[in-house]
Amino acid sequence: MKNTIKSQVSAVDHGESLQLSHRVQTQRSPLSSHVNLDSSHFTCKNTAPPSYNQTNTVRPNSKMRDAEELTEDRKLQAVIEQVMVDQLSRAVISDPEQNAVSVSPTSVPPRYRRTLHHTKVKTQKSLTENILSNKLCFQARILSRCGREACRKLIGFFFTCDQTLTVYEYRNFGKNRWNALPFITRGVHLNRGRPYCLQDISQGAELHFCTDGPHLPQSLRHQPCLTLRVTDVDDTAKGDLLTQSGETLHCVSKEDISDRNTLKEIQGAVRDRLKGHAVRTLVSLGKYLQNLDLKADSVQQKELLRRSLMEQLCLTQQDFEAVWRIVSRRAEGRVHPADVMRAVTGEMSENRKAVFLKVYVKLDPNKTGSIFLNDIEKFYRGKQESEAALEAGPNHDFLAFVQEAGKITKTVSYAEFEDYYEGLSIEIPDDEEYINNLRATWSI
């Protein structure tokens, strides 16, 4: 009798729970299919937006995070396997060292200089899996204002056996197809006349390469220099390799130390002056920078950029010349206006940048370099700025920014999107608050 009553009660509870879930589902309003960037339309989705200052504001799905980490690990392992296959697939007979035969050139005619009898079974540079295992893996991104280039997923390898470096790109072809393709050919690459060493690979470091590589896309070959920013590196493996290889620590020159301190001082002063209007100023400078890129005369570029930075950032003539000298020395004379602006205003941290790039790829999955307004309307969720950022007034309004940027083309470019969030990064000093801001706004 008791069992019968319990079964009836459980059946009633189950039925009530189904009815309640049905009511909740029917009360949810679907997204409109047309573009509607009115602020009332966006705020109605979240009638009671949470506060970003609380630690329990964003409760990410742990299973989803674990799945993302597992996917990233699989990508890295796949690239490592592809690199090993590529480097070990070259036969010993095709090694360039085979051309240096040990016999005298006079004893063998030139046409018969390379024969099977004169081919070595093993050369000094013959690679084995054991030799290639002594490598440092790192992740990097391209410093570019083009969305297609900035979102490339790059994984690099530094081999301690011969001090060579290579970079691969992890690319998706379709929904379930991927491949790891060479991006920078393995070899000894120079940095201001000195080969890159193991100590040069650290988080936040910049690696400069020539743009004449065979695997680089045409869009990058027209650039004077390719700059990669190291975003992640295994410090434990790096320490083990340094101990194993016995590489001596190279001292940082006094000039490099002075340049770092100069940039740090200038960036700190500029970012303090930008507080309260950082978003508006950086967006305005970004638009000016796009028009400045169309001018071919480098001398005229420098003069126009100097006037703009002195006017909008209150930069002194002495500080501008110091920044220009530092950027020019690092890039070996190949100065780009975007590099100068980046050196003056600084950048968000790599932790913030990683979340920002996830947001952009969600809005532009095909990496075309621009976001359609209807995609912004589709993914945008409610309150987008923290209370600290909104104290400056309507200049931080994301909706107004989107309406202005996409007024003609109905799209927002990667550079414009980046300038907005770089400005917002200046207004929000706390990393956790800024990252929670992005995650809650775009549901990532």
CSV table of C-alpha atoms in Angstrom, one decimal:
chain,number,residue,atom,x,y,z
A,1,MET,CA,0.0,0.0,0.0
A,2,LYS,CA,2.8,2.4,0.9
A,3,ASN,CA,4.7,1.6,-2.3
A,4,THR,CA,1.6,2.4,-4.3
A,5,ILE,CA,1.2,5.8,-2.7
A,6,LYS,CA,4.9,6.6,-3.2
A,7,SER,CA,4.7,5.7,-6.9
A,8,GLN,CA,1.6,7.9,-7.3
A,9,VAL,CA,3.2,10.9,-5.6
A,10,SER,CA,6.4,10.5,-7.7
A,11,ALA,CA,4.2,10.4,-10.8
A,12,VAL,CA,2.5,13.6,-9.9
A,13,ASP,CA,5.8,15.3,-9.1
A,14,HIS,CA,7.2,14.2,-12.5
A,15,GLY,CA,4.1,15.5,-14.3
A,16,GLU,CA,4.3,18.9,-12.5
A,17,SER,CA,8.0,19.2,-13.4
A,18,LEU,CA,7.3,18.5,-17.1
A,19,GLN,CA,4.5,21.2,-17.1
A,20,LEU,CA,6.8,23.7,-15.4
A,21,SER,CA,9.6,23.1,-17.9
A,22,HIS,CA,7.1,23.4,-20.7
A,23,ARG,CA,6.0,26.8,-19.4
A,24,VAL,CA,9.6,28.0,-19.2
A,25,GLN,CA,10.3,27.0,-22.7
A,26,THR,CA,7.2,28.7,-24.1
A,27,GLN,CA,8.0,31.9,-22.2
A,28,ARG,CA,11.4,32.2,-24.0
A,29,SER,CA,11.3,34.6,-26.9
A,30,PRO,CA,13.2,33.6,-30.0
A,31,LEU,CA,15.7,35.9,-31.7
A,32,SER,CA,14.5,38.0,-34.5
A,33,SER,CA,15.8,37.2,-38.0
A,34,HIS,CA,16.4,40.9,-38.9
A,35,VAL,CA,19.0,43.3,-37.7
A,36,ASN,CA,17.8,45.4,-34.8
A,37,LEU,CA,20.4,47.4,-33.0
A,38,ASP,CA,18.1,49.4,-30.8
A,39,SER,CA,19.2,49.5,-27.2
A,40,SER,CA,15.7,48.5,-26.0
A,41,HIS,CA,15.8,45.4,-28.1
A,42,PHE,CA,19.1,44.3,-26.5
A,43,THR,CA,18.3,45.1,-22.9
A,44,CYS,CA,15.0,43.2,-23.0
A,45,LYS,CA,16.9,39.9,-23.3
A,46,ASN,CA,18.3,40.3,-19.8
A,47,THR,CA,15.8,42.2,-17.6
A,48,ALA,CA,18.0,41.8,-14.6
A,49,PRO,CA,21.7,41.9,-15.7
A,50,PRO,CA,24.1,40.7,-13.0
A,51,SER,CA,26.9,42.6,-11.5
A,52,TYR,CA,30.4,41.9,-13.0
A,53,ASN,CA,32.1,42.6,-9.7
A,54,GLN,CA,30.9,39.4,-8.1
A,55,THR,CA,32.9,36.2,-8.5
A,56,ASN,CA,29.8,34.1,-9.2
A,57,THR,CA,28.7,36.3,-12.0
A,58,VAL,CA,29.8,33.9,-14.8
A,59,ARG,CA,29.3,30.2,-14.1
A,60,PRO,CA,30.8,28.5,-17.2
A,61,ASN,CA,29.9,25.0,-18.0
A,62,SER,CA,32.7,22.9,-16.7
A,63,LYS,CA,32.0,20.2,-19.2
A,64,MET,CA,32.3,22.6,-22.0
A,65,ARG,CA,35.5,24.0,-20.7
A,66,ASP,CA,37.0,20.5,-20.3
A,67,ALA,CA,35.9,19.7,-23.9
A,68,GLU,CA,37.6,22.8,-25.2
A,69,GLU,CA,40.9,22.0,-23.3
A,70,LEU,CA,40.7,18.5,-24.6
A,71,THR,CA,40.3,19.8,-28.2
A,72,GLU,CA,43.2,22.1,-27.8
A,73,ASP,CA,45.4,19.3,-26.5
A,74,ARG,CA,44.4,17.1,-29.5
A,75,LYS,CA,45.2,20.0,-31.9
A,76,LEU,CA,48.7,20.4,-30.3
A,77,GLN,CA,49.4,16.7,-30.4
A,78,ALA,CA,48.3,16.5,-34.1
A,79,VAL,CA,50.6,19.4,-35.0
A,80,ILE,CA,53.5,17.8,-33.2
A,81,GLU,CA,53.0,14.5,-35.0
A,82,GLN,CA,52.8,16.4,-38.4
A,83,VAL,CA,56.0,18.2,-37.7
A,84,MET,CA,57.8,15.0,-36.8
A,85,VAL,CA,56.5,13.4,-40.0
A,86,ASP,CA,57.6,16.3,-42.2
A,87,GLN,CA,61.1,16.6,-40.7
A,88,LEU,CA,61.8,12.8,-40.8
A,89,SER,CA,60.3,12.2,-44.3
A,90,ARG,CA,63.3,13.6,-46.2
A,91,ALA,CA,65.5,10.8,-47.3
A,92,VAL,CA,69.2,10.9,-46.4
A,93,ILE,CA,70.1,10.7,-50.1
A,94,SER,CA,68.5,14.1,-50.7
A,95,ASP,CA,70.3,15.8,-47.9
A,96,PRO,CA,72.2,18.9,-49.2
A,97,GLU,CA,75.3,17.7,-47.4
A,98,GLN,CA,75.6,14.8,-49.9
A,99,ASN,CA,76.9,17.3,-52.5
A,100,ALA,CA,80.1,17.8,-50.5
A,101,VAL,CA,81.7,14.5,-51.6
A,102,SER,CA,84.8,13.4,-49.9
A,103,VAL,CA,86.6,12.5,-53.2
A,104,SER,CA,88.8,14.9,-55.0
A,105,PRO,CA,87.1,16.9,-57.7
A,106,THR,CA,89.9,16.1,-60.1
A,107,SER,CA,89.6,12.3,-59.6
A,108,VAL,CA,85.9,12.2,-60.7
A,109,PRO,CA,84.4,14.0,-63.7
A,110,PRO,CA,81.8,16.6,-62.8
A,111,ARG,CA,79.0,14.7,-64.4
A,112,TYR,CA,79.7,11.7,-62.3
A,113,ARG,CA,80.4,13.5,-59.0
A,114,ARG,CA,77.2,12.4,-57.4
A,115,THR,CA,76.8,8.6,-57.7
A,116,LEU,CA,75.6,6.0,-55.4
A,117,HIS,CA,79.1,5.1,-54.5
A,118,HIS,CA,79.8,8.7,-53.4
A,119,THR,CA,76.6,8.9,-51.3
A,120,LYS,CA,76.9,8.7,-47.5
A,121,VAL,CA,74.7,6.4,-45.6
A,122,LYS,CA,74.3,9.0,-42.8
A,123,THR,CA,75.2,12.6,-42.9
A,124,GLN,CA,76.1,14.8,-39.9
A,125,LYS,CA,72.7,16.6,-40.1
A,126,SER,CA,70.7,13.4,-40.4
A,127,LEU,CA,67.7,13.7,-38.1
A,128,THR,CA,66.2,11.0,-35.9
A,129,GLU,CA,63.2,11.0,-33.7
A,130,ASN,CA,65.4,11.1,-30.6
A,131,ILE,CA,67.2,14.2,-31.8
A,132,LEU,CA,64.0,16.0,-32.7
A,133,SER,CA,62.5,15.2,-29.4
A,134,ASN,CA,64.6,18.0,-27.8
A,135,LYS,CA,62.4,20.8,-28.9
A,136,LEU,CA,60.4,23.6,-27.3
A,137,CYS,CA,56.8,24.0,-28.3
A,138,PHE,CA,55.2,27.4,-28.2
A,139,GLN,CA,52.0,29.1,-29.4
A,140,ALA,CA,52.0,32.5,-31.2
A,141,ARG,CA,49.8,34.9,-33.1
A,142,ILE,CA,50.4,37.5,-35.8
A,143,LEU,CA,50.5,41.1,-34.9
A,144,SER,CA,48.1,42.5,-37.5
A,145,ARG,CA,45.1,44.7,-37.9
A,146,CYS,CA,43.6,42.2,-40.4
A,147,GLY,CA,41.2,39.7,-38.9
A,148,ARG,CA,42.2,36.9,-41.3
A,149,GLU,CA,45.8,37.1,-40.2
A,150,ALA,CA,45.3,37.9,-36.5
A,151,CYS,CA,43.1,34.9,-36.0
A,152,ARG,CA,45.6,32.3,-37.5
A,153,LYS,CA,46.4,29.6,-34.9
A,154,LEU,CA,50.2,29.2,-35.0
A,155,ILE,CA,52.3,26.7,-33.2
A,156,GLY,CA,56.0,27.0,-33.3
A,157,PHE,CA,58.9,24.6,-32.5
A,158,PHE,CA,62.5,25.5,-31.5
A,159,PHE,CA,65.0,22.6,-31.9
A,160,THR,CA,68.0,22.7,-29.6
A,161,CYS,CA,70.0,20.2,-31.7
A,162,ASP,CA,70.8,22.8,-34.4
A,163,GLN,CA,69.2,26.0,-33.1
A,164,THR,CA,66.5,26.0,-35.8
A,165,LEU,CA,63.0,27.2,-35.6
A,166,THR,CA,59.8,26.4,-37.5
A,167,VAL,CA,56.2,27.5,-37.3
A,168,TYR,CA,53.1,25.5,-38.3
A,169,GLU,CA,49.5,26.7,-38.8
A,170,TYR,CA,46.6,24.6,-37.6
A,171,ARG,CA,43.7,25.0,-40.1
A,172,ASN,CA,40.2,23.7,-40.4
A,173,PHE,CA,38.9,22.6,-43.7
A,174,GLY,CA,35.2,22.1,-43.3
A,175,LYS,CA,33.5,21.0,-40.1
A,176,ASN,CA,35.4,17.8,-39.3
A,177,ARG,CA,38.6,18.2,-41.3
A,178,TRP,CA,41.8,19.7,-40.1
A,179,ASN,CA,45.4,19.9,-41.1
A,180,ALA,CA,48.7,21.2,-39.8
A,181,LEU,CA,50.5,23.1,-42.6
A,182,PRO,CA,54.0,24.7,-42.6
A,183,PHE,CA,53.9,28.4,-42.1
A,184,ILE,CA,57.6,29.3,-41.6
A,185,THR,CA,60.2,27.0,-43.0
A,186,ARG,CA,62.5,25.3,-40.5
A,187,GLY,CA,65.9,27.0,-40.4
A,188,VAL,CA,68.1,29.4,-38.6
A,189,HIS,CA,66.4,32.7,-38.4
A,190,LEU,CA,68.1,35.9,-37.4
A,191,ASN,CA,67.1,38.6,-35.0
A,192,ARG,CA,69.0,41.8,-35.7
A,193,GLY,CA,72.0,39.8,-37.0
A,194,ARG,CA,71.9,37.2,-34.2
A,195,PRO,CA,70.3,33.8,-34.5
A,196,TYR,CA,67.3,33.1,-32.3
A,197,CYS,CA,68.1,31.1,-29.3
A,198,LEU,CA,66.1,29.2,-26.7
A,199,GLN,CA,66.0,32.2,-24.3
A,200,ASP,CA,64.3,34.4,-27.0
A,201,ILE,CA,61.2,32.2,-26.8
A,202,SER,CA,59.2,33.5,-23.8
A,203,GLN,CA,55.6,34.6,-23.3
A,204,GLY,CA,55.0,38.1,-24.7
A,205,ALA,CA,58.2,38.1,-26.8
A,206,GLU,CA,58.1,39.3,-30.4
A,207,LEU,CA,59.7,37.2,-33.2
A,208,HIS,CA,60.5,39.0,-36.5
A,209,PHE,CA,60.7,37.1,-39.8
A,210,CYS,CA,61.3,38.0,-43.4
A,211,THR,CA,58.2,37.8,-45.6
A,212,ASP,CA,59.8,35.9,-48.5
A,213,GLY,CA,59.0,32.5,-47.2
A,214,PRO,CA,57.5,30.0,-49.6
A,215,HIS,CA,54.5,29.1,-47.3
A,216,LEU,CA,53.4,32.6,-46.4
A,217,PRO,CA,50.1,33.8,-48.0
A,218,GLN,CA,50.3,36.5,-50.6
A,219,SER,CA,48.7,39.0,-48.2
A,220,LEU,CA,51.7,38.8,-45.9
A,221,ARG,CA,54.4,38.8,-48.5
A,222,HIS,CA,53.6,42.4,-49.3
A,223,GLN,CA,54.4,43.4,-45.7
A,224,PRO,CA,57.9,44.6,-44.9
A,225,CYS,CA,58.2,42.3,-41.9
A,226,LEU,CA,56.2,39.6,-40.2
A,227,THR,CA,56.0,39.9,-36.4
A,228,LEU,CA,54.7,37.1,-34.2
A,229,ARG,CA,53.8,37.5,-30.5
A,230,VAL,CA,54.5,34.4,-28.3
A,231,THR,CA,51.3,33.8,-26.4
A,232,ASP,CA,52.1,30.6,-24.5
A,233,VAL,CA,55.2,28.5,-23.8
A,234,ASP,CA,56.0,25.6,-21.5
A,235,ASP,CA,58.4,27.2,-19.0
A,236,THR,CA,59.2,23.9,-17.3
A,237,ALA,CA,60.2,22.3,-20.6
A,238,LYS,CA,62.2,25.4,-21.4
A,239,GLY,CA,64.1,25.2,-18.2
A,240,ASP,CA,64.9,21.5,-18.7
A,241,LEU,CA,66.2,22.2,-22.2
A,242,LEU,CA,68.4,25.0,-21.0
A,243,THR,CA,69.9,22.7,-18.4
A,244,GLN,CA,70.3,19.9,-20.9
A,245,SER,CA,71.8,22.0,-23.7
A,246,GLY,CA,74.1,24.0,-21.3
A,247,GLU,CA,73.1,27.2,-23.1
A,248,THR,CA,74.6,30.2,-21.3
A,249,LEU,CA,72.4,33.1,-20.4
A,250,HIS,CA,73.0,36.0,-22.7
A,251,CYS,CA,72.9,39.4,-21.0
A,252,VAL,CA,70.4,41.9,-22.1
A,253,SER,CA,72.1,45.0,-23.4
A,254,LYS,CA,71.8,48.3,-21.7
A,255,GLU,CA,70.2,49.7,-24.8
A,256,ASP,CA,67.4,47.1,-24.7
A,257,ILE,CA,66.8,47.7,-21.0
A,258,SER,CA,66.7,51.5,-21.6
A,259,ASP,CA,64.2,51.0,-24.5
A,260,ARG,CA,61.9,48.8,-22.3
A,261,ASN,CA,61.9,51.4,-19.5
A,262,THR,CA,61.3,54.2,-22.0
A,263,LEU,CA,58.3,52.5,-23.6
A,264,LYS,CA,56.9,51.5,-20.2
A,265,GLU,CA,57.1,55.1,-18.9
A,266,ILE,CA,55.5,56.5,-22.1
A,267,GLN,CA,52.7,53.9,-22.1
A,268,GLY,CA,51.9,54.5,-18.5
A,269,ALA,CA,51.6,58.2,-19.0
A,270,VAL,CA,49.4,57.8,-22.1
A,271,ARG,CA,47.1,55.3,-20.6
A,272,ASP,CA,46.6,57.5,-17.5
A,273,ARG,CA,45.6,60.4,-19.8
A,274,LEU,CA,43.2,58.2,-21.8
A,275,LYS,CA,41.2,57.2,-18.7
A,276,GLY,CA,37.6,58.2,-19.3
A,277,HIS,CA,37.7,58.5,-23.1
A,278,ALA,CA,40.0,55.6,-24.1
A,279,VAL,CA,37.4,53.9,-26.3
A,280,ARG,CA,36.5,57.0,-28.3
A,281,THR,CA,40.1,58.0,-28.7
A,282,LEU,CA,41.4,54.6,-29.9
A,283,VAL,CA,38.5,54.1,-32.3
A,284,SER,CA,39.2,57.5,-33.8
A,285,LEU,CA,42.9,56.8,-34.1
A,286,GLY,CA,42.2,53.5,-35.7
A,287,LYS,CA,40.1,55.1,-38.4
A,288,TYR,CA,42.8,57.6,-39.0
A,289,LEU,CA,45.4,54.8,-39.2
A,290,GLN,CA,43.5,53.0,-41.9
A,291,ASN,CA,43.5,56.1,-44.1
A,292,LEU,CA,47.2,56.7,-43.3
A,293,ASP,CA,48.1,53.2,-44.6
A,294,LEU,CA,47.1,54.2,-48.1
A,295,LYS,CA,49.9,56.8,-48.3
A,296,ALA,CA,53.0,55.5,-49.9
A,297,ASP,CA,55.5,58.2,-48.7
A,298,SER,CA,57.1,57.0,-45.5
A,299,VAL,CA,58.3,60.4,-44.6
A,300,GLN,CA,54.9,61.8,-44.9
A,301,GLN,CA,53.4,58.9,-43.0
A,302,LYS,CA,55.8,59.7,-40.1
A,303,GLU,CA,54.9,63.4,-40.1
A,304,LEU,CA,51.1,62.8,-40.2
A,305,LEU,CA,51.3,60.1,-37.5
A,306,ARG,CA,53.3,62.4,-35.3
A,307,ARG,CA,50.8,65.2,-35.6
A,308,SER,CA,47.9,62.9,-34.9
A,309,LEU,CA,49.5,61.3,-31.8
A,310,MET,CA,50.6,64.6,-30.4
A,311,GLU,CA,47.1,66.1,-30.9
A,312,GLN,CA,44.9,63.2,-29.6
A,313,LEU,CA,47.3,61.6,-27.0
A,314,CYS,CA,49.1,64.8,-25.9
A,315,LEU,CA,52.4,63.1,-26.9
A,316,THR,CA,55.5,65.2,-26.9
A,317,GLN,CA,57.9,65.5,-29.8
A,318,GLN,CA,60.6,63.9,-27.7
A,319,ASP,CA,58.5,60.9,-26.8
A,320,PHE,CA,57.4,60.4,-30.3
A,321,GLU,CA,60.9,60.4,-31.7
A,322,ALA,CA,62.0,58.0,-28.9
A,323,VAL,CA,59.2,55.5,-29.8
A,324,TRP,CA,59.9,55.8,-33.5
A,325,ARG,CA,63.6,55.1,-32.9
A,326,ILE,CA,62.9,52.0,-30.7
A,327,VAL,CA,60.3,50.6,-33.2
A,328,SER,CA,62.6,51.2,-36.1
A,329,ARG,CA,65.6,49.5,-34.4
A,330,ARG,CA,63.5,46.4,-33.5
A,331,ALA,CA,62.1,46.1,-36.9
A,332,GLU,CA,65.4,46.8,-38.6
A,333,GLY,CA,64.1,50.0,-40.2
A,334,ARG,CA,60.8,48.6,-41.5
A,335,VAL,CA,58.4,50.7,-39.5
A,336,HIS,CA,54.7,50.3,-39.8
A,337,PRO,CA,52.4,53.0,-38.3
A,338,ALA,CA,50.3,50.3,-36.5
A,339,ASP,CA,53.5,49.2,-34.7
A,340,VAL,CA,54.2,52.8,-33.5
A,341,MET,CA,50.6,53.2,-32.2
A,342,ARG,CA,50.8,49.9,-30.5
A,343,ALA,CA,54.1,50.9,-28.8
A,344,VAL,CA,52.6,54.2,-27.6
A,345,THR,CA,49.3,53.0,-26.2
A,346,GLY,CA,50.3,49.5,-25.2
A,347,GLU,CA,48.2,46.4,-25.5
A,348,MET,CA,45.9,44.2,-23.4
A,349,SER,CA,47.5,41.2,-21.7
A,350,GLU,CA,47.7,37.9,-23.5
A,351,ASN,CA,45.1,36.4,-21.2
A,352,ARG,CA,42.6,39.1,-22.2
A,353,LYS,CA,43.6,38.8,-25.8
A,354,ALA,CA,42.9,35.1,-25.9
A,355,VAL,CA,39.4,35.6,-24.7
A,356,PHE,CA,38.9,38.5,-27.1
A,357,LEU,CA,40.0,36.3,-30.1
A,358,LYS,CA,37.5,33.6,-29.0
A,359,VAL,CA,34.8,36.3,-29.1
A,360,TYR,CA,35.8,37.5,-32.6
A,361,VAL,CA,36.1,34.0,-34.0
A,362,LYS,CA,32.6,33.2,-32.7
A,363,LEU,CA,31.3,36.3,-34.5
A,364,ASP,CA,33.4,35.7,-37.6
A,365,PRO,CA,33.9,31.9,-37.9
A,366,ASN,CA,35.1,32.1,-41.5
A,367,LYS,CA,37.7,34.7,-40.5
A,368,THR,CA,36.8,37.1,-43.3
A,369,GLY,CA,38.1,40.1,-41.4
A,370,SER,CA,34.7,41.7,-40.7
A,371,ILE,CA,31.5,41.0,-38.7
A,372,PHE,CA,28.0,41.4,-40.0
A,373,LEU,CA,25.6,43.4,-37.9
A,374,ASN,CA,23.0,40.6,-37.8
A,375,ASP,CA,25.6,38.3,-36.3
A,376,ILE,CA,26.3,40.9,-33.6
A,377,GLU,CA,22.5,41.1,-32.9
A,378,LYS,CA,22.3,37.3,-32.8
A,379,PHE,CA,25.0,36.8,-30.1
A,380,TYR,CA,25.0,40.0,-28.1
A,381,ARG,CA,23.7,39.6,-24.6
A,382,GLY,CA,22.6,42.5,-22.5
A,383,LYS,CA,24.9,44.6,-20.3
A,384,GLN,CA,28.2,45.0,-22.0
A,385,GLU,CA,30.3,47.3,-19.8
A,386,SER,CA,31.1,47.3,-16.1
A,387,GLU,CA,30.2,50.1,-13.8
A,388,ALA,CA,33.8,51.3,-13.8
A,389,ALA,CA,33.8,51.7,-17.6
A,390,LEU,CA,30.4,53.4,-17.7
A,391,GLU,CA,31.4,56.2,-15.4
A,392,ALA,CA,32.8,58.0,-18.4
A,393,GLY,CA,29.4,58.4,-20.0
A,394,PRO,CA,28.0,57.5,-23.4
A,395,ASN,CA,31.3,57.2,-25.2
A,396,HIS,CA,31.6,53.6,-24.0
A,397,ASP,CA,28.2,52.6,-25.4
A,398,PHE,CA,28.8,49.5,-27.5
A,399,LEU,CA,25.5,49.9,-29.4
A,400,ALA,CA,26.3,53.4,-30.5
A,401,PHE,CA,29.8,52.2,-31.6
A,402,VAL,CA,28.3,49.4,-33.7
A,403,GLN,CA,25.7,51.7,-35.3
A,404,GLU,CA,28.4,54.2,-36.3
A,405,ALA,CA,30.9,51.6,-37.5
A,406,GLY,CA,28.4,49.7,-39.6
A,407,LYS,CA,26.4,52.6,-40.9
A,408,ILE,CA,27.4,52.1,-44.5
A,409,THR,CA,28.8,48.6,-44.9
A,410,LYS,CA,26.6,46.9,-42.3
A,411,THR,CA,29.8,45.3,-41.0
A,412,VAL,CA,32.3,46.0,-38.3
A,413,SER,CA,36.0,45.3,-39.2
A,414,TYR,CA,38.4,43.4,-37.0
A,415,ALA,CA,40.5,46.6,-36.5
A,416,GLU,CA,37.4,48.5,-35.3
A,417,PHE,CA,36.3,45.7,-33.0
A,418,GLU,CA,39.8,45.4,-31.6
A,419,ASP,CA,40.2,49.2,-31.0
A,420,TYR,CA,36.9,49.3,-29.0
A,421,TYR,CA,38.0,46.5,-26.7
A,422,GLU,CA,41.6,47.8,-26.4
A,423,GLY,CA,40.0,51.1,-25.1
A,424,LEU,CA,37.7,49.2,-22.8
A,425,SER,CA,40.8,47.3,-21.5
A,426,ILE,CA,42.3,50.6,-20.4
A,427,GLU,CA,39.1,51.5,-18.6
A,428,ILE,CA,38.9,48.2,-16.7
A,429,PRO,CA,42.2,47.5,-14.9
A,430,ASP,CA,41.1,44.2,-13.3
A,431,ASP,CA,41.7,41.1,-15.5
A,432,GLU,CA,39.0,39.0,-14.0
A,433,GLU,CA,36.4,41.7,-14.4
A,434,TYR,CA,37.3,42.4,-18.0
A,435,ILE,CA,37.3,38.7,-18.9
A,436,ASN,CA,34.0,38.1,-17.1
A,437,ASN,CA,32.7,41.1,-19.1
A,438,LEU,CA,33.5,39.5,-22.4
A,439,ARG,CA,32.3,36.0,-21.4
A,440,ALA,CA,28.9,37.3,-20.2
A,441,THR,CA,28.4,39.7,-23.1
A,442,TRP,CA,29.0,37.1,-25.8
A,443,SER,CA,28.2,33.8,-23.9
A,444,ILE,CA,31.5,32.1,-24.3
